[in-house]
XYZ file of C-alpha atoms in Angstrom:
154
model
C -9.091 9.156 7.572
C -10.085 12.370 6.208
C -10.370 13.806 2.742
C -10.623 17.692 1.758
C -10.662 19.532 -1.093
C -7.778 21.875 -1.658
C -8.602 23.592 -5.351
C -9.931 22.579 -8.752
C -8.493 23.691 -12.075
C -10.833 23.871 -15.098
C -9.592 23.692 -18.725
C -12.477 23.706 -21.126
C -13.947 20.193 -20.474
C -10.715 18.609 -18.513
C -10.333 19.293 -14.708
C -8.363 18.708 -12.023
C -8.934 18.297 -8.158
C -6.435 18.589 -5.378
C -7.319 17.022 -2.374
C -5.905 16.834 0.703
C -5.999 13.762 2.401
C -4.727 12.975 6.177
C -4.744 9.655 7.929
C -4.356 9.843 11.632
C -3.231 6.505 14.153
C -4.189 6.054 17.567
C -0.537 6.515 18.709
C -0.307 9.530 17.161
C 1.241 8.812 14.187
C -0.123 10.524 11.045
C 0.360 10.529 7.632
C -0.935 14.003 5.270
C -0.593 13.744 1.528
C -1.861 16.189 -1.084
C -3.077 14.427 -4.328
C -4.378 14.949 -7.664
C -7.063 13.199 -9.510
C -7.798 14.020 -13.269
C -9.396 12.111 -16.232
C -9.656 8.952 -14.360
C -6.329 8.954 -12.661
C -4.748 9.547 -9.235
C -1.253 11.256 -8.787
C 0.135 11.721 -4.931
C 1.953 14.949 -5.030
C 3.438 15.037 -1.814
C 3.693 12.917 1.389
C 4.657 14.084 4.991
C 4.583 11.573 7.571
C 5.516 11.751 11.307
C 7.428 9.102 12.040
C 8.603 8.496 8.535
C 7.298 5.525 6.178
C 9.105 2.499 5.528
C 9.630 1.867 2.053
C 6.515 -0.935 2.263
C 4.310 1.570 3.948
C 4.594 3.873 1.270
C 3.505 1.142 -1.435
C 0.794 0.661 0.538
C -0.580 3.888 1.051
C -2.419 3.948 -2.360
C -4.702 1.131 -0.948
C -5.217 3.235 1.857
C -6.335 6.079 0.412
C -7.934 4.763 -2.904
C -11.377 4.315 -1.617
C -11.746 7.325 0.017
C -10.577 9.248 -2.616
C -12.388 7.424 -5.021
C -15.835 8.203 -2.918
C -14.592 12.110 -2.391
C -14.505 12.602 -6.086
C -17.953 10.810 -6.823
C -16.756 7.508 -7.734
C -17.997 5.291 -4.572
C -16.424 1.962 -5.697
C -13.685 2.465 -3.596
C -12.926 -0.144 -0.598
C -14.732 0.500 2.054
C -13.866 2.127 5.238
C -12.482 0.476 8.381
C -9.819 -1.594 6.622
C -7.077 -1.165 9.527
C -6.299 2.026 8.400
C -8.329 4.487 10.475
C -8.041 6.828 13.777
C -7.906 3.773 15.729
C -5.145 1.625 13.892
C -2.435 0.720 15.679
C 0.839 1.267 14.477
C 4.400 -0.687 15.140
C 7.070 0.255 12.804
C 5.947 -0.992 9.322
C 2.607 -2.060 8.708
C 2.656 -5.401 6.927
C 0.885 -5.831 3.977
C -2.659 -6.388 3.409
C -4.565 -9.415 2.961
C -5.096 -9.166 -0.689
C -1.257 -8.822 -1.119
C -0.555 -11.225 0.952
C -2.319 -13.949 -0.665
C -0.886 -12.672 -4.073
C 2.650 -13.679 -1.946
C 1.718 -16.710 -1.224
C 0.206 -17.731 -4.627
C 3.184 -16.683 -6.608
C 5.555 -18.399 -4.310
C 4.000 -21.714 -3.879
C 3.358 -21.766 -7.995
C 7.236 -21.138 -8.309
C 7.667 -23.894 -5.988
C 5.239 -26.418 -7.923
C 7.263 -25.157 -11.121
C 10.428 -25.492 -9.344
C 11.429 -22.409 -9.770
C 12.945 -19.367 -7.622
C 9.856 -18.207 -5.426
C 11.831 -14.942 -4.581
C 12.090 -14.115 -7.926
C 8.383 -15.130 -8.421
C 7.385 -12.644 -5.935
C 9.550 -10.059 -7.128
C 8.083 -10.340 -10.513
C 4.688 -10.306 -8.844
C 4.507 -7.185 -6.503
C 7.186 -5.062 -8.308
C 9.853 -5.052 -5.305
C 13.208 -5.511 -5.091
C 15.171 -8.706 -3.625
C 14.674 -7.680 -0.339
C 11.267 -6.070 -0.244
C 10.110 -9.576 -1.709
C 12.272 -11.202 1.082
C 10.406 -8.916 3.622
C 7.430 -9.631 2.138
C 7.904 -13.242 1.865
C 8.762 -12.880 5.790
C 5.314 -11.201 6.577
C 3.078 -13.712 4.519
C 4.593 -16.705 6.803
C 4.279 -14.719 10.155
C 0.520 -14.313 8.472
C 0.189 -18.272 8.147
C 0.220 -17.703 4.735
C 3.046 -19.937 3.905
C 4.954 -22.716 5.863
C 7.707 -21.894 8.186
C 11.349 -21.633 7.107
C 12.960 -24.810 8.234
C 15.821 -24.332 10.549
C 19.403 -24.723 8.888
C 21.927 -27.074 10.652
């Protein structure tokens, strides 16, 4: 992954930094965005990607590009580098999500369980998606060995 500056604005003691940020895949597939950062906060202005994101890989291309980002504007707390992400990730149609999110899956949908309540909806409430993102989800934390399999309907 790589991270440029593209232009700084300056307005008495407020600023803001354009960057341009590409990640590139070992099959070729690469993602450029163009994003802000200002007072503390990050804004993605605009994404080109060849071959274009899922829905899922576009929620998780903040956590891609949050540490480096973080480190290009001074910050440094950012995640580190080499998280999957990099010149030599591999890429098959939608990259699943990342650990982190896929325990929060599998927390919020064995609590629901426990409570007896709906774990879809537990999920959804958790991660923000819709019905079937959390479904998809869902499907990704048990092919992680996250959570149990399904059982097989008669």
């Amino acid at each position: 992954m790589s991270v440029w500056p593209a232009w700084e604005v300056c307005e008495g003691e407020r600023s803001t930094r354009w960057l341009h940020v590409r990640l590139a895949f070992g099959d070729g597939a690469r993602i450029d965005a163009l994003a802000t950062v200002s007072d503390g906060w990050v804004c993605v202005e605009d994404v080109q990607a060849r071959p274009a994101l899922a829905l899922e890989d576009l929620a998780v291309l903040a956590d891609w590009i949050e540490g480096p980002l973080a480190r290009a504007c001074g910050a440094g707390d950012g995640p580190e580098p080499g998280d999957g992400a990099g010149a030599g990730a591999h890429r098959d149609g939608p990259v699943p999500p990342r650990g982190p999110q896929w325990r929060i899956v599998a927390r919020a949908y064995r609590t629901a369980q426990e409570r007896g309540t709906d774990p879809v909806l537990a999920v959804m409430d958790e991660t923000g998606y819709s019905r079937r993102g959390a479904l998809r989800l869902i499907g990704r934390t048990r092919d992680a060995g996250l959570l149990s399999p399904r059982h097989a309907r008669r």
